[in-house]
Amino acid sequence: MAEKIALVTGANKGLGFAVVKGLCEKFKGIVYLTSRDEKRGLQAVQVLKKIGLNPQFHVLDVTNEDSAKKFADFLKNKHGGIDVLVNNAGVMDLGNVYPTYEGAKHNIDVNYRGLVTVEKFLYPLLRDGAKVVNVSSACGLLSNLKNEKWLRILKNPDLTEEELNDFVEEYLASVKNGTFRKENFADEGKHAEHRVSKIAATALTMVQQRNYASRNISINAIHPGHIKTDMAKGGGDLEPEEAAKGILFLILEASPNLKGTFVWHDGKLIDWYDNESNDYYKYCP
């Protein structure tokens, strides 16, 4: 039987690093720490090796198709498949509440389109019974969105990836051409780019699960909590190791029948389609 393989994107620090650490301690198989920056990734691996853990490293830039293809080819040739995939790579610029088009596009390129790239190249390697966790946030709830047309599209149980792409492109076009409306979002449209990227990432989770319904693959999204990371600029209340617990639970303990859900950091299942709830958007990211 082939040895089980787990990999975590964006894992040289913060939450991703904590997830790799937890997997190295408990997962029975090989764990890959990936990072777009080779130097930082190798340094992170060395930190874990110094405490007796043994992750492997590979470069992966989720915004670069060539990088994703090279990693996929490597995994296919060396291991034949993947058993665990944690899509953690993400960005947020807290310094720009209403970003430029370039800033908004960069956020979406990493947080949403990066998932699409990973799906294109790595999902074909998922073995039967594999588990995928897409790291979302409080911004990924539909309650962040107030535009009725967008809500109608996103709440359709037959939502397609093409419609998701159209939603993202329509938002970006509004920023580019100056027609962006704060009223389309909660909280006066602050960090709308992050809300759009995380809503799209969460919705993509549901679409992906539906597309893989014929195989025993579990794909779930999670809000890991407000974490003390560079992204939070000191404003978080959870250490990365604490926030990693929810992700590790989904991988190591949750029933394989838990599929296509949005999980809160405390393990609570959230009705993602309930856009009337305004309990969570204030805690964005």
Coordinates of C-alpha atoms in Angstrom, one line a residue:
M1 CA 0.0 0.0 0.0
A2 CA 1.3 3.5 -0.9
E3 CA 2.4 5.7 2.0
K4 CA -0.2 8.4 2.8
I5 CA 0.7 11.9 1.7
A6 CA -0.4 15.2 3.3
L7 CA 0.5 18.7 2.1
V8 CA -0.2 22.2 3.4
T9 CA 0.0 25.3 1.2
G10 CA 1.4 28.6 2.5
A11 CA 3.0 26.8 5.5
N12 CA 6.3 28.5 6.3
K13 CA 4.8 30.5 9.2
G14 CA 1.6 31.1 11.2
L15 CA -1.4 28.8 10.8
G16 CA 0.1 26.7 8.0
F17 CA 3.2 26.1 10.0
A18 CA 1.1 25.1 13.0
V19 CA -0.9 22.7 10.9
V20 CA 2.2 21.0 9.5
K21 CA 3.6 20.7 13.0
G22 CA 0.4 19.0 14.2
L23 CA 0.3 16.7 11.2
C24 CA 3.9 15.7 11.7
E25 CA 3.0 14.7 15.3
K26 CA -0.2 12.8 14.5
F27 CA -0.6 11.9 10.8
K28 CA 0.7 8.5 9.8
G29 CA 2.4 9.4 6.6
I30 CA 4.6 12.0 4.8
V31 CA 3.9 15.7 5.4
Y32 CA 4.9 18.3 2.9
L33 CA 5.4 21.9 4.0
T34 CA 5.0 24.1 1.0
S35 CA 5.8 27.8 0.4
R36 CA 6.3 30.0 -2.6
D37 CA 9.6 31.2 -0.9
E38 CA 12.1 28.4 -1.0
K39 CA 14.5 30.0 1.6
R40 CA 11.7 30.6 4.2
G41 CA 10.2 27.2 3.5
L42 CA 13.5 25.4 4.1
Q43 CA 14.1 27.5 7.3
A44 CA 10.6 26.4 8.6
V45 CA 11.4 22.8 7.9
Q46 CA 14.7 23.1 9.9
V47 CA 12.8 24.6 12.9
L48 CA 10.6 21.5 13.0
K49 CA 13.5 19.1 12.5
K50 CA 15.2 20.6 15.5
I51 CA 12.3 19.4 17.7
G52 CA 12.4 15.9 16.2
L53 CA 9.8 16.2 13.4
N54 CA 10.5 15.4 9.8
P55 CA 8.4 17.4 7.2
Q56 CA 9.4 17.4 3.6
F57 CA 9.6 20.6 1.6
H58 CA 8.5 21.7 -1.9
V59 CA 8.1 25.0 -3.5
L60 CA 4.5 25.9 -4.4
D61 CA 3.3 29.3 -5.6
V62 CA -0.5 28.9 -5.9
T63 CA -0.7 31.9 -8.2
N64 CA 1.7 30.3 -10.7
E65 CA 0.4 27.4 -12.9
D66 CA 3.9 26.3 -13.8
S67 CA 4.8 26.0 -10.1
A68 CA 1.6 24.0 -9.4
K69 CA 2.2 21.7 -12.4
K70 CA 5.8 21.0 -11.3
F71 CA 4.7 20.1 -7.8
A72 CA 1.9 17.9 -9.2
D73 CA 4.3 16.1 -11.5
F74 CA 6.7 15.6 -8.6
L75 CA 4.0 14.1 -6.4
K76 CA 2.6 11.9 -9.1
N77 CA 6.0 10.5 -10.0
K78 CA 7.2 10.0 -6.4
H79 CA 4.0 9.1 -4.5
G80 CA 1.2 8.5 -7.1
G81 CA -1.4 10.5 -5.1
I82 CA -2.5 12.7 -2.2
D83 CA -4.5 11.8 0.9
V84 CA -4.7 15.2 2.7
L85 CA -4.7 18.7 1.2
V86 CA -4.9 21.9 3.3
N87 CA -5.3 25.0 1.2
N88 CA -4.0 27.6 3.6
A89 CA -2.1 30.1 1.4
G90 CA -3.7 33.5 1.8
V91 CA -3.1 37.2 2.0
M92 CA -4.8 40.3 3.4
D93 CA -3.7 43.9 3.4
L94 CA -5.1 45.4 6.5
G95 CA -3.5 48.8 5.7
N96 CA -5.9 49.5 2.8
V97 CA -9.5 49.4 3.8
Y98 CA -10.6 50.3 0.3
P99 CA -7.8 48.9 -1.9
T100 CA -6.7 49.8 -5.4
Y101 CA -7.6 47.5 -8.3
E102 CA -4.1 46.0 -8.2
G103 CA -4.5 45.4 -4.4
A104 CA -7.9 43.8 -4.8
K105 CA -6.7 41.6 -7.7
H106 CA -3.7 40.4 -5.8
N107 CA -5.9 39.3 -2.8
I108 CA -8.3 37.5 -5.1
D109 CA -5.5 35.9 -7.2
V110 CA -4.1 34.3 -4.0
N111 CA -7.2 33.6 -1.9
Y112 CA -9.6 32.5 -4.6
R113 CA -7.9 31.9 -7.9
G114 CA -5.1 30.1 -6.1
L115 CA -7.6 27.5 -5.1
V116 CA -8.7 27.1 -8.7
T117 CA -5.1 26.6 -9.7
V118 CA -4.6 24.0 -7.0
E119 CA -7.8 22.2 -8.1
K120 CA -6.6 22.1 -11.7
F121 CA -3.3 20.5 -11.0
L122 CA -3.5 18.7 -7.6
Y123 CA -7.1 17.5 -7.3
P124 CA -6.6 14.9 -10.0
L125 CA -4.1 13.3 -7.6
L126 CA -6.6 13.0 -4.7
R127 CA -7.0 9.4 -3.7
D128 CA -10.4 7.9 -2.8
G129 CA -11.0 8.8 0.8
A130 CA -8.9 12.0 0.7
K131 CA -9.7 15.0 2.9
V132 CA -9.4 18.6 1.7
V133 CA -9.7 21.6 4.0
N134 CA -10.0 25.1 2.5
V135 CA -9.1 27.8 5.0
S136 CA -11.7 30.5 4.8
S137 CA -12.5 33.2 7.4
A138 CA -15.4 35.1 8.9
C139 CA -15.3 37.1 5.7
G140 CA -16.3 34.0 3.9
L141 CA -19.9 34.1 5.2
L142 CA -22.7 35.2 2.9
S143 CA -23.7 37.7 5.6
N144 CA -20.8 39.9 4.4
L145 CA -22.7 40.4 1.1
K146 CA -25.8 42.6 0.6
N147 CA -26.1 42.7 -3.2
E148 CA -29.3 40.8 -4.0
K149 CA -28.3 39.7 -7.4
W150 CA -25.0 38.2 -6.2
L151 CA -26.8 36.6 -3.3
R152 CA -29.3 35.0 -5.6
I153 CA -26.5 33.5 -7.7
L154 CA -24.4 32.3 -4.9
K155 CA -27.3 30.7 -3.0
N156 CA -28.2 28.6 -6.0
P157 CA -27.5 24.9 -5.1
D158 CA -26.4 24.4 -8.7
L159 CA -23.9 27.2 -8.6
T160 CA -21.0 26.7 -11.1
E161 CA -17.4 27.7 -11.0
E162 CA -18.0 29.9 -14.1
E163 CA -20.7 31.8 -12.2
L164 CA -18.3 32.2 -9.3
N165 CA -15.7 33.6 -11.6
D166 CA -18.2 36.1 -13.0
F167 CA -19.1 37.3 -9.5
V168 CA -15.4 37.9 -8.7
E169 CA -14.8 39.6 -12.1
E170 CA -17.8 41.9 -11.6
Y171 CA -16.5 43.0 -8.3
L172 CA -13.0 43.7 -9.7
A173 CA -14.5 45.6 -12.6
S174 CA -16.3 47.9 -10.2
V175 CA -13.1 48.7 -8.4
K176 CA -11.3 49.3 -11.7
N177 CA -13.9 51.5 -13.3
G178 CA -14.9 53.4 -10.2
T179 CA -18.4 52.0 -9.8
F180 CA -17.7 50.1 -6.5
R181 CA -20.6 50.5 -4.1
K182 CA -20.1 50.1 -0.3
E183 CA -23.7 49.3 0.0
N184 CA -23.1 45.9 -1.7
F185 CA -21.3 44.7 1.4
A186 CA -21.6 44.7 5.2
D187 CA -19.6 47.1 7.4
E188 CA -19.5 49.9 4.8
G189 CA -17.6 47.7 2.3
K190 CA -14.4 47.7 4.3
H191 CA -12.0 45.1 2.9
A192 CA -14.5 44.1 0.3
E193 CA -11.8 42.4 -1.7
H194 CA -11.1 40.0 1.2
R195 CA -14.8 39.4 1.6
V196 CA -15.2 38.6 -2.1
S197 CA -12.2 36.3 -2.1
K198 CA -13.2 34.4 1.0
I199 CA -16.9 34.1 0.0
A200 CA -15.8 32.8 -3.4
A201 CA -13.4 30.4 -1.7
T202 CA -16.1 29.1 0.6
A203 CA -18.6 28.8 -2.3
L204 CA -16.0 27.0 -4.3
T205 CA -15.8 24.4 -1.5
M206 CA -19.4 23.5 -2.1
V207 CA -19.0 23.4 -5.8
Q208 CA -15.9 21.2 -5.6
Q209 CA -17.7 18.8 -3.2
R210 CA -20.6 18.4 -5.5
N211 CA -18.2 17.8 -8.4
Y212 CA -16.5 15.0 -6.4
A213 CA -19.7 13.5 -5.1
S214 CA -19.0 10.2 -7.0
R215 CA -15.8 9.6 -5.0
N216 CA -15.3 9.3 -1.2
I217 CA -13.6 12.6 -0.9
S218 CA -14.4 15.2 1.9
I219 CA -14.0 18.9 1.0
N220 CA -14.8 21.4 3.8
A221 CA -14.1 25.0 4.5
I222 CA -13.2 26.4 8.0
H223 CA -13.0 29.7 9.7
P224 CA -10.0 29.0 12.0
G225 CA -10.6 32.0 14.2
H226 CA -8.9 35.4 14.6
I227 CA -5.3 34.4 14.7
K228 CA -2.3 36.2 16.1
T229 CA -0.3 36.4 12.8
D230 CA 1.3 39.0 10.6
M231 CA -2.0 39.3 8.7
A232 CA -3.8 40.3 11.9
K233 CA -1.2 42.9 12.9
G234 CA -1.4 41.9 16.5
G235 CA -5.2 42.0 16.6
G236 CA -5.8 38.3 16.8
D237 CA -6.9 36.4 19.9
L238 CA -5.8 32.9 19.0
E239 CA -2.3 31.5 18.8
P240 CA -1.7 29.6 15.5
E241 CA -1.4 26.3 17.4
E242 CA -4.9 26.8 18.9
A243 CA -6.4 27.8 15.6
A244 CA -4.9 24.7 13.9
K245 CA -6.9 22.4 16.1
G246 CA -10.0 22.8 14.0
I247 CA -8.2 22.0 10.8
L248 CA -6.5 19.0 12.4
F249 CA -9.8 17.7 13.7
L250 CA -11.3 17.8 10.2
I251 CA -8.3 15.9 8.9
L252 CA -7.6 13.4 11.6
E253 CA -10.9 12.8 13.5
A254 CA -14.0 14.1 11.6
S255 CA -16.3 11.6 9.9
P256 CA -15.6 11.2 6.2
N257 CA -19.3 11.8 5.8
L258 CA -18.7 15.5 6.8
K259 CA -18.7 17.0 3.3
G260 CA -19.2 20.4 1.7
T261 CA -19.7 22.3 5.1
F262 CA -18.5 25.5 6.6
V263 CA -17.1 24.9 10.0
W264 CA -16.5 27.6 12.7
H265 CA -13.2 27.4 14.7
D266 CA -15.0 26.0 17.7
G267 CA -16.3 23.0 15.6
K268 CA -19.8 24.5 15.1
L269 CA -21.3 23.9 11.7
I270 CA -22.5 27.1 10.1
D271 CA -25.4 27.5 7.7
W272 CA -23.4 29.2 5.0
Y273 CA -26.5 30.0 3.0
D274 CA -28.1 32.1 5.8
N275 CA -27.2 35.6 4.6
E276 CA -29.6 37.1 7.2
S277 CA -27.2 36.4 10.0
N278 CA -24.9 39.4 10.8
D279 CA -23.2 37.8 13.8
Y280 CA -19.8 37.2 12.2
Y281 CA -18.7 39.8 9.6
K282 CA -17.5 42.2 12.3
Y283 CA -14.7 39.7 13.2
C284 CA -13.4 39.7 9.6
P285 CA -10.7 38.5 8.9

